[in-house]
């Protein structure tokens, strides 16, 4: 969670996908705080936390019309992958992955 003067302005989380992989979920920044690199800081902290827990890869899904999110993920080193799991048959979903550590 990201705060400004105790006011929540952004959030994100992850869940275990498999023994080596976390899935980044629920990335959100309130409209008044967008464009301030808060989402990048949240994403970096989630990756750092997952790495500390021993995970080696992060995956995520976003909508094809979420151009700001797509740009964030690409600038952060995520590469497009084939849609996975529940997103496999959703053409408007785009899936990405990034290595976050070399060992578990």
mmCIF file of C-alpha atoms in Angstrom:
data_model
loop_
_atom_site.group_PDB
_atom_site.id
_atom_site.type_symbol
_atom_site.label_atom_id
_atom_site.label_comp_id
_atom_site.label_asym_id
_atom_site.label_seq_id
_atom_site.Cartn_x
_atom_site.Cartn_y
_atom_site.Cartn_z
ATOM 1 C CA UNK A 1 0.000 0.000 0.000
ATOM 2 C CA UNK A 2 1.227 3.517 -0.779
ATOM 3 C CA UNK A 3 0.318 6.463 1.425
ATOM 4 C CA UNK A 4 0.606 10.218 1.355
ATOM 5 C CA UNK A 5 0.164 11.772 4.796
ATOM 6 C CA UNK A 6 -1.576 8.614 6.060
ATOM 7 C CA UNK A 7 -3.994 8.685 3.105
ATOM 8 C CA UNK A 8 -3.921 5.495 0.981
ATOM 9 C CA UNK A 9 -3.164 6.410 -2.655
ATOM 10 C CA UNK A 10 -2.146 3.075 -4.209
ATOM 11 C CA UNK A 11 -1.944 -0.646 -3.674
ATOM 12 C CA UNK A 12 -0.813 -3.937 -5.102
ATOM 13 C CA UNK A 13 -0.323 -7.490 -3.938
ATOM 14 C CA UNK A 14 0.823 -10.885 -5.107
ATOM 15 C CA UNK A 15 -0.130 -14.491 -4.575
ATOM 16 C CA UNK A 16 1.832 -17.655 -5.067
ATOM 17 C CA UNK A 17 1.278 -19.122 -8.530
ATOM 18 C CA UNK A 18 3.688 -22.034 -8.072
ATOM 19 C CA UNK A 19 6.765 -22.796 -5.966
ATOM 20 C CA UNK A 20 8.941 -20.400 -7.993
ATOM 21 C CA UNK A 21 6.428 -17.841 -9.245
ATOM 22 C CA UNK A 22 4.230 -15.096 -7.823
ATOM 23 C CA UNK A 23 1.340 -13.501 -9.654
ATOM 24 C CA UNK A 24 1.145 -9.719 -9.250
ATOM 25 C CA UNK A 25 -2.448 -8.702 -8.530
ATOM 26 C CA UNK A 26 -4.584 -5.660 -7.798
ATOM 27 C CA UNK A 27 -2.240 -2.883 -8.914
ATOM 28 C CA UNK A 28 -4.097 0.410 -8.474
ATOM 29 C CA UNK A 29 -3.315 4.086 -7.914
ATOM 30 C CA UNK A 30 -6.085 6.599 -7.220
ATOM 31 C CA UNK A 31 -6.718 8.902 -10.192
ATOM 32 C CA UNK A 32 -5.452 12.051 -8.423
ATOM 33 C CA UNK A 33 -2.065 10.378 -7.818
ATOM 34 C CA UNK A 34 -1.440 8.795 -11.201
ATOM 35 C CA UNK A 35 1.575 9.932 -13.193
ATOM 36 C CA UNK A 36 3.753 10.252 -10.078
ATOM 37 C CA UNK A 37 5.561 6.879 -10.450
ATOM 38 C CA UNK A 38 3.706 5.436 -7.458
ATOM 39 C CA UNK A 39 2.754 2.310 -9.386
ATOM 40 C CA UNK A 40 6.413 1.715 -10.277
ATOM 41 C CA UNK A 41 7.383 1.967 -6.596
ATOM 42 C CA UNK A 42 4.619 -0.443 -5.582
ATOM 43 C CA UNK A 43 5.642 -2.913 -8.287
ATOM 44 C CA UNK A 44 9.323 -2.711 -7.292
ATOM 45 C CA UNK A 45 8.443 -3.318 -3.654
ATOM 46 C CA UNK A 46 6.274 -6.326 -4.532
ATOM 47 C CA UNK A 47 9.130 -7.790 -6.592
ATOM 48 C CA UNK A 48 11.612 -7.154 -3.761
ATOM 49 C CA UNK A 49 9.305 -8.811 -1.246
ATOM 50 C CA UNK A 50 8.710 -11.842 -3.495
ATOM 51 C CA UNK A 51 12.460 -12.178 -4.053
ATOM 52 C CA UNK A 52 13.074 -12.058 -0.280
ATOM 53 C CA UNK A 53 10.580 -14.909 0.078
ATOM 54 C CA UNK A 54 12.609 -16.929 -2.436
ATOM 55 C CA UNK A 55 10.549 -16.623 -5.600
ATOM 56 C CA UNK A 56 12.381 -16.354 -8.915
ATOM 57 C CA UNK A 57 9.692 -15.111 -11.300
ATOM 58 C CA UNK A 58 6.696 -12.771 -11.362
ATOM 59 C CA UNK A 59 3.774 -13.035 -13.767
ATOM 60 C CA UNK A 60 0.766 -10.806 -14.244
ATOM 61 C CA UNK A 61 -2.254 -10.074 -16.402
ATOM 62 C CA UNK A 62 -3.682 -6.779 -17.588
ATOM 63 C CA UNK A 63 -6.325 -5.734 -20.076
ATOM 64 C CA UNK A 64 -5.394 -4.940 -23.656
ATOM 65 C CA UNK A 65 -6.871 -1.425 -23.273
ATOM 66 C CA UNK A 66 -4.787 -0.609 -20.177
ATOM 67 C CA UNK A 67 -2.051 1.230 -22.077
ATOM 68 C CA UNK A 68 -0.550 2.877 -18.985
ATOM 69 C CA UNK A 69 -0.285 -0.466 -17.204
ATOM 70 C CA UNK A 70 1.209 -2.143 -20.274
ATOM 71 C CA UNK A 71 3.790 0.638 -20.518
ATOM 72 C CA UNK A 72 4.652 0.313 -16.825
ATOM 73 C CA UNK A 73 5.177 -3.427 -17.083
ATOM 74 C CA UNK A 74 7.269 -3.198 -20.242
ATOM 75 C CA UNK A 75 9.442 -0.396 -18.796
ATOM 76 C CA UNK A 76 9.864 -2.517 -15.662
ATOM 77 C CA UNK A 77 11.315 -5.443 -17.610
ATOM 78 C CA UNK A 78 8.243 -7.612 -18.120
ATOM 79 C CA UNK A 79 7.928 -9.534 -21.393
ATOM 80 C CA UNK A 80 4.718 -10.717 -23.048
ATOM 81 C CA UNK A 81 3.950 -14.393 -22.623
ATOM 82 C CA UNK A 82 1.170 -16.687 -23.735
ATOM 83 C CA UNK A 83 -1.949 -16.187 -21.646
ATOM 84 C CA UNK A 84 -1.943 -18.533 -18.670
ATOM 85 C CA UNK A 85 -4.454 -20.108 -16.320
ATOM 86 C CA UNK A 86 -7.821 -18.392 -16.152
ATOM 87 C CA UNK A 87 -6.758 -15.865 -18.823
ATOM 88 C CA UNK A 88 -5.925 -18.481 -21.447
ATOM 89 C CA UNK A 89 -9.130 -18.013 -23.459
ATOM 90 C CA UNK A 90 -9.528 -14.249 -22.960
ATOM 91 C CA UNK A 91 -8.313 -12.353 -26.046
ATOM 92 C CA UNK A 92 -8.488 -8.985 -24.233
ATOM 93 C CA UNK A 93 -6.073 -10.184 -21.549
ATOM 94 C CA UNK A 94 -2.336 -9.661 -21.955
ATOM 95 C CA UNK A 95 0.045 -11.673 -19.788
ATOM 96 C CA UNK A 96 3.623 -10.808 -18.853
ATOM 97 C CA UNK A 97 6.512 -12.290 -16.887
ATOM 98 C CA UNK A 98 9.806 -11.163 -15.389
ATOM 99 C CA UNK A 99 12.611 -13.020 -13.676
ATOM 100 C CA UNK A 100 13.154 -11.529 -10.222
ATOM 101 C CA UNK A 101 15.849 -13.835 -8.859
ATOM 102 C CA UNK A 102 18.071 -16.621 -10.093
ATOM 103 C CA UNK A 103 17.547 -19.016 -7.185
ATOM 104 C CA UNK A 104 14.829 -20.022 -4.761
#
